[in-house]
Coordinates of C-alpha atoms in Angstrom, one line a residue:
X26 CA 0.0 0.0 0.0
X27 CA 1.1 3.6 -0.5
X28 CA 1.5 4.6 3.1
X29 CA 4.2 6.7 4.8
X30 CA 4.2 7.7 8.4
X31 CA 5.5 11.1 9.5
X32 CA 7.5 11.1 12.7
X33 CA 7.4 14.3 14.7
X34 CA 9.9 15.1 17.5
X35 CA 8.8 18.0 19.5
X36 CA 11.1 21.0 20.1
X37 CA 10.2 24.1 22.1
X38 CA 9.3 27.2 19.9
X39 CA 11.5 30.2 20.5
X40 CA 11.1 34.0 19.8
X41 CA 13.7 33.8 17.0
X42 CA 11.3 31.8 14.8
X43 CA 12.9 28.4 15.1
X44 CA 10.5 25.5 14.4
X45 CA 8.5 24.0 17.2
X46 CA 8.8 20.5 15.8
X47 CA 11.4 18.4 14.0
X48 CA 9.6 16.7 11.2
X49 CA 10.9 13.5 9.7
X50 CA 9.4 11.2 7.2
X51 CA 9.5 7.5 7.9
X52 CA 8.2 4.6 5.7
X53 CA 8.6 0.9 5.1
X54 CA 10.5 1.6 1.9
X55 CA 12.9 4.2 0.7
X56 CA 10.4 5.5 -1.8
X57 CA 6.6 5.8 -1.5
X58 CA 4.4 6.1 -4.6
X59 CA 2.0 8.9 -3.9
X60 CA 0.3 8.9 -7.2
X61 CA 1.1 12.2 -8.8
X62 CA 4.7 12.1 -7.3
X63 CA 7.1 9.8 -5.5
X64 CA 8.0 10.6 -2.0
X65 CA 11.4 9.7 -0.6
X66 CA 11.5 8.7 3.0
X67 CA 14.9 9.3 4.6
X68 CA 14.1 7.0 7.5
X69 CA 12.6 3.5 7.9
X70 CA 10.0 2.6 10.5
X71 CA 12.6 2.3 13.2
X72 CA 12.5 6.1 13.2
X73 CA 9.2 6.0 14.9
X74 CA 10.5 4.7 18.2
X75 CA 11.3 7.9 20.0
X76 CA 8.7 10.2 18.3
X77 CA 6.3 12.3 20.4
X78 CA 3.7 12.3 17.6
X79 CA 3.1 10.1 14.6
X80 CA 1.0 11.4 11.7
X81 CA -0.5 8.8 9.4
X82 CA -1.3 10.3 6.0
X83 CA -4.0 9.3 3.5
X84 CA -3.6 6.3 1.3
X85 CA -4.5 5.6 -2.3
X86 CA -6.7 2.6 -1.5
X87 CA -8.4 2.9 1.9
X88 CA -9.5 -0.7 1.8
X89 CA -6.1 -2.2 1.1
X90 CA -4.6 -4.4 3.8
X91 CA -2.2 -2.8 6.2
X92 CA 1.4 -3.9 6.0
X93 CA 2.3 -6.0 9.1
X94 CA 5.5 -4.0 9.6
X95 CA 3.5 -0.7 9.7
X96 CA 0.9 -2.2 11.9
X97 CA 3.5 -3.5 14.4
X98 CA 5.4 -0.2 14.4
X99 CA 2.2 1.8 15.2
X100 CA 1.1 -0.6 17.9
X101 CA 4.6 -0.5 19.5
X102 CA 4.6 3.3 19.4
X103 CA 1.1 3.4 21.0
X104 CA 2.2 1.1 23.7
X105 CA 5.0 3.6 24.6
X106 CA 2.4 6.4 24.9
X107 CA 3.1 8.1 21.5
X108 CA 0.4 10.4 20.2
X109 CA -0.9 9.2 16.8
X110 CA -3.0 11.3 14.4
X111 CA -4.4 10.4 11.0
X112 CA -5.2 12.7 8.1
X113 CA -8.2 12.2 5.9
X114 CA -8.4 8.5 4.9
X115 CA -5.3 7.8 7.0
X116 CA -7.9 6.8 9.5
X117 CA -8.2 3.5 7.7
X118 CA -4.6 2.2 8.3
X119 CA -4.8 3.5 11.8
X120 CA -8.0 1.7 12.4
X121 CA -6.5 -1.5 10.9
X122 CA -4.0 -1.6 13.8
X123 CA -6.9 -2.2 16.2
X124 CA -5.9 0.8 18.3
X125 CA -9.1 2.8 17.7
X126 CA -11.5 0.1 18.8
X127 CA -14.7 1.5 20.5
X128 CA -13.6 5.1 19.9
X129 CA -15.4 8.0 18.1
X130 CA -13.4 8.8 14.9
X131 CA -13.8 10.6 11.6
X132 CA -12.5 10.5 8.1
X133 CA -13.4 12.2 4.8
X134 CA -17.2 12.1 4.5
X135 CA -17.1 10.2 1.2
X136 CA -15.3 7.4 2.9
X137 CA -17.1 7.3 6.2
X138 CA -19.6 4.6 5.2
X139 CA -16.8 2.3 4.1
X140 CA -14.9 2.9 7.3
X141 CA -17.9 2.0 9.3
X142 CA -18.5 -1.1 7.3
X143 CA -14.9 -2.3 7.6
X144 CA -14.7 -1.4 11.3
X145 CA -18.1 -1.8 12.9
X146 CA -16.5 -1.4 16.3
X147 CA -15.8 2.3 15.6
X148 CA -18.2 5.2 16.2
X149 CA -17.7 7.0 12.8
X150 CA -18.8 10.6 12.8
X151 CA -18.7 12.0 9.3
X152 CA -19.9 15.5 10.3
X153 CA -16.8 16.9 12.1
X154 CA -13.4 18.2 11.1
X155 CA -11.5 16.2 13.6
X156 CA -11.9 14.0 16.8
X157 CA -9.4 14.2 19.7
X158 CA -9.4 11.1 21.9
X159 CA -6.3 12.1 23.7
X160 CA -3.7 9.7 22.4
X161 CA -5.4 9.1 19.1
X162 CA -6.7 11.8 16.8
X163 CA -8.5 11.5 13.5
X164 CA -9.4 14.2 10.9
X165 CA -11.7 14.5 7.8
X166 CA -10.5 15.8 4.4
X167 CA -7.1 17.4 3.7
X168 CA -8.1 20.9 4.8
X169 CA -9.4 19.4 8.1
X170 CA -6.0 17.9 8.6
X171 CA -4.7 21.5 8.9
X172 CA -7.4 22.2 11.5
X173 CA -6.2 19.1 13.4
X174 CA -2.6 20.2 13.2
X175 CA -3.5 23.6 14.6
X176 CA -5.4 21.9 17.4
X177 CA -2.3 19.8 18.3
X178 CA -0.1 22.9 18.3
X179 CA -2.6 24.6 20.7
X180 CA -2.4 21.5 22.9
X181 CA 1.4 21.5 22.9
X182 CA 2.3 25.2 23.1
X183 CA -0.9 27.2 23.8
X184 CA -3.3 29.4 21.8
X185 CA -0.8 32.2 21.2
X186 CA 1.6 29.9 19.3
X187 CA -1.3 28.2 17.5
X188 CA -2.6 31.7 16.5
X189 CA 0.9 32.6 15.0
X190 CA 0.9 29.3 13.1
X191 CA -2.5 30.0 11.7
X192 CA -1.5 33.4 10.6
X193 CA 1.6 32.1 8.8
X194 CA -0.7 29.5 7.1
X195 CA -3.2 32.1 6.2
X196 CA -6.1 30.2 7.7
X197 CA -8.5 30.7 10.6
X198 CA -7.4 29.4 14.0
X199 CA -10.8 27.9 14.5
X200 CA -13.5 27.6 11.8
X201 CA -16.7 29.4 12.8
X202 CA -19.4 27.0 13.7
X203 CA -17.3 24.4 15.5
X204 CA -16.1 21.3 13.8
X205 CA -18.8 20.8 11.1
X206 CA -17.6 19.7 7.7
X207 CA -20.3 22.0 6.2
X208 CA -21.4 19.3 3.8
X209 CA -24.9 18.0 3.4
X210 CA -24.4 14.4 2.2
X211 CA -26.5 13.0 -0.5
X212 CA -28.6 10.1 0.3
X213 CA -27.9 6.8 -1.4
X214 CA -28.5 7.2 -5.1
X215 CA -31.8 5.8 -6.5
X216 CA -31.2 3.3 -9.2
X217 CA -32.1 4.6 -12.7
X218 CA -35.5 3.6 -13.7
X219 CA -36.8 3.0 -10.1
X220 CA -40.3 3.9 -9.2
X221 CA -39.1 6.9 -7.2
X222 CA -36.9 8.4 -9.9
X223 CA -39.6 10.6 -11.4
X224 CA -40.9 11.7 -8.0
X225 CA -37.5 12.8 -6.8
X226 CA -37.0 14.8 -9.9
X227 CA -40.4 16.5 -9.3
X228 CA -39.4 17.2 -5.7
X229 CA -36.2 18.9 -6.8
X230 CA -38.2 21.1 -9.2
X231 CA -40.7 22.1 -6.5
X232 CA -38.5 22.8 -3.5
X233 CA -40.1 26.2 -3.0
X234 CA -43.6 24.8 -2.6
X235 CA -45.1 24.1 0.9
X236 CA -45.3 20.4 0.4
X237 CA -46.8 18.0 2.9
X238 CA -46.5 14.2 3.1
X239 CA -50.0 14.0 1.6
X240 CA -49.0 16.2 -1.3
X241 CA -46.1 14.0 -2.1
X242 CA -48.1 10.8 -1.8
X243 CA -50.8 12.3 -4.1
X244 CA -48.1 13.1 -6.7
X245 CA -46.8 9.5 -6.4
X246 CA -50.3 8.1 -6.6
X247 CA -50.0 6.0 -3.5
X248 CA -50.8 6.1 0.2
X249 CA -48.6 7.9 2.7
X250 CA -47.8 4.6 4.4
X251 CA -46.7 3.0 1.1
X252 CA -44.7 6.1 0.2
X253 CA -42.8 6.1 3.5
X254 CA -42.0 2.4 3.0
X255 CA -40.7 2.9 -0.5
X256 CA -38.6 5.9 0.5
X257 CA -37.0 4.0 3.3
X258 CA -36.3 1.0 1.1
X259 CA -34.8 3.0 -1.8
X260 CA -33.3 6.1 -0.1
X261 CA -32.8 5.1 3.5
X262 CA -34.8 8.0 4.8
X263 CA -38.3 9.5 4.9
X264 CA -39.9 11.7 2.2
X265 CA -39.9 14.8 4.4
X266 CA -36.3 14.2 5.6
X267 CA -35.2 13.8 2.0
X268 CA -37.0 17.0 1.1
X269 CA -35.4 19.0 3.9
X270 CA -31.9 17.9 2.9
X271 CA -32.5 18.7 -0.7
X272 CA -33.7 22.1 0.3
X273 CA -30.5 22.7 2.3
X274 CA -28.3 21.6 -0.5
X275 CA -30.1 24.0 -2.8
X276 CA -29.7 26.8 -0.2
X277 CA -25.9 26.1 0.0
X278 CA -25.7 26.5 -3.8
X279 CA -27.6 29.8 -3.6
X280 CA -25.5 31.1 -0.7
X281 CA -22.3 30.3 -2.8
X282 CA -23.4 31.6 -6.1
X283 CA -25.8 34.5 -5.5
X284 CA -26.0 37.7 -3.4
X285 CA -29.6 37.0 -2.4
X286 CA -30.4 37.7 1.2
X287 CA -30.7 34.8 3.6
X288 CA -34.4 35.6 3.9
X289 CA -35.0 35.4 0.2
X290 CA -33.0 32.2 -0.1
X291 CA -35.0 30.6 2.7
X292 CA -38.2 31.4 0.8
X293 CA -36.7 30.1 -2.5
X294 CA -36.0 26.7 -1.1
X295 CA -39.4 26.3 0.6
X296 CA -39.0 27.4 4.3
X297 CA -41.9 29.4 5.5
X298 CA -40.0 31.7 7.8
X299 CA -36.3 33.0 8.0
X300 CA -36.1 31.6 11.6
X301 CA -37.1 28.1 10.5
X302 CA -34.7 28.3 7.6
X303 CA -31.8 29.4 9.9
X304 CA -32.6 26.7 12.5
X305 CA -32.8 23.9 10.0
X306 CA -29.7 25.1 8.1
X307 CA -27.6 25.2 11.3
X308 CA -28.9 21.8 12.5
X309 CA -28.0 20.3 9.2
X310 CA -24.6 21.9 8.4
X311 CA -23.4 23.0 11.9
X312 CA -23.1 26.7 10.9
X313 CA -25.5 29.5 10.2
X314 CA -26.3 30.6 6.6
X315 CA -24.3 33.8 7.1
X316 CA -21.2 31.9 8.4
X317 CA -21.5 29.4 5.5
X318 CA -21.6 32.3 3.0
X319 CA -18.6 33.9 4.6
X320 CA -16.7 30.7 4.2
X321 CA -17.8 29.6 0.7
X322 CA -19.4 32.5 -0.9

């Protein structure tokens, strides 16, 4: 598998700008195929033995088996109390060591379902930027890995040093809205030609309407009970839950691409009042519509 392990030896930061960490790259082989480029690893896995922190990066194939040598090196380091963090789908090789059993973890939201399927003993949370379990930390996508690194700097050296690191990286010390990934995940796709395909297309075209469960059932030509059953079978959710998430996805698009007011966007996607829209948007994405626009607009 394409997997390297970064070994971090901590050093105290100083006023003259010397780095607060000694960063070394360790891997099972001298070279690691990273897809678009090849990474040279100056040190082998023995270099992990005296590390304060080990960072496990993402891998090309999250489902690939973990090398026994990497597994044993990470387990040995964990037994010595070393802090181990993963970036993006680096949670997969870290989970394969067995060190995360029973813990709440995260990974890139697109891979969260696979992680939960491969490791049912984990509490996979796809809606956060990172999770800190003390010795073991996991993060979501690549940008969330930077959030996790700032979090570890704050833990090691305090908020002032972390704030300096954030300014040097031209990124916020903490993203507004806590640790939400800001992403409204699509439900499982409905197979082409299924009995719900036309109905879902109609719902997308009528998000602004004040639709009830009875309205949707009437459009589908079925009873509400049958409609709910079909939705659960084919989308994994209820008709109204599907509709709410579709409305929020459309609201995200409008917040990113238009200068319409939050009140107008709420009406455009079918929320009867601005307050209801703001509450639903924040419950779904973790941030307010205004905060989302400032981040992605």
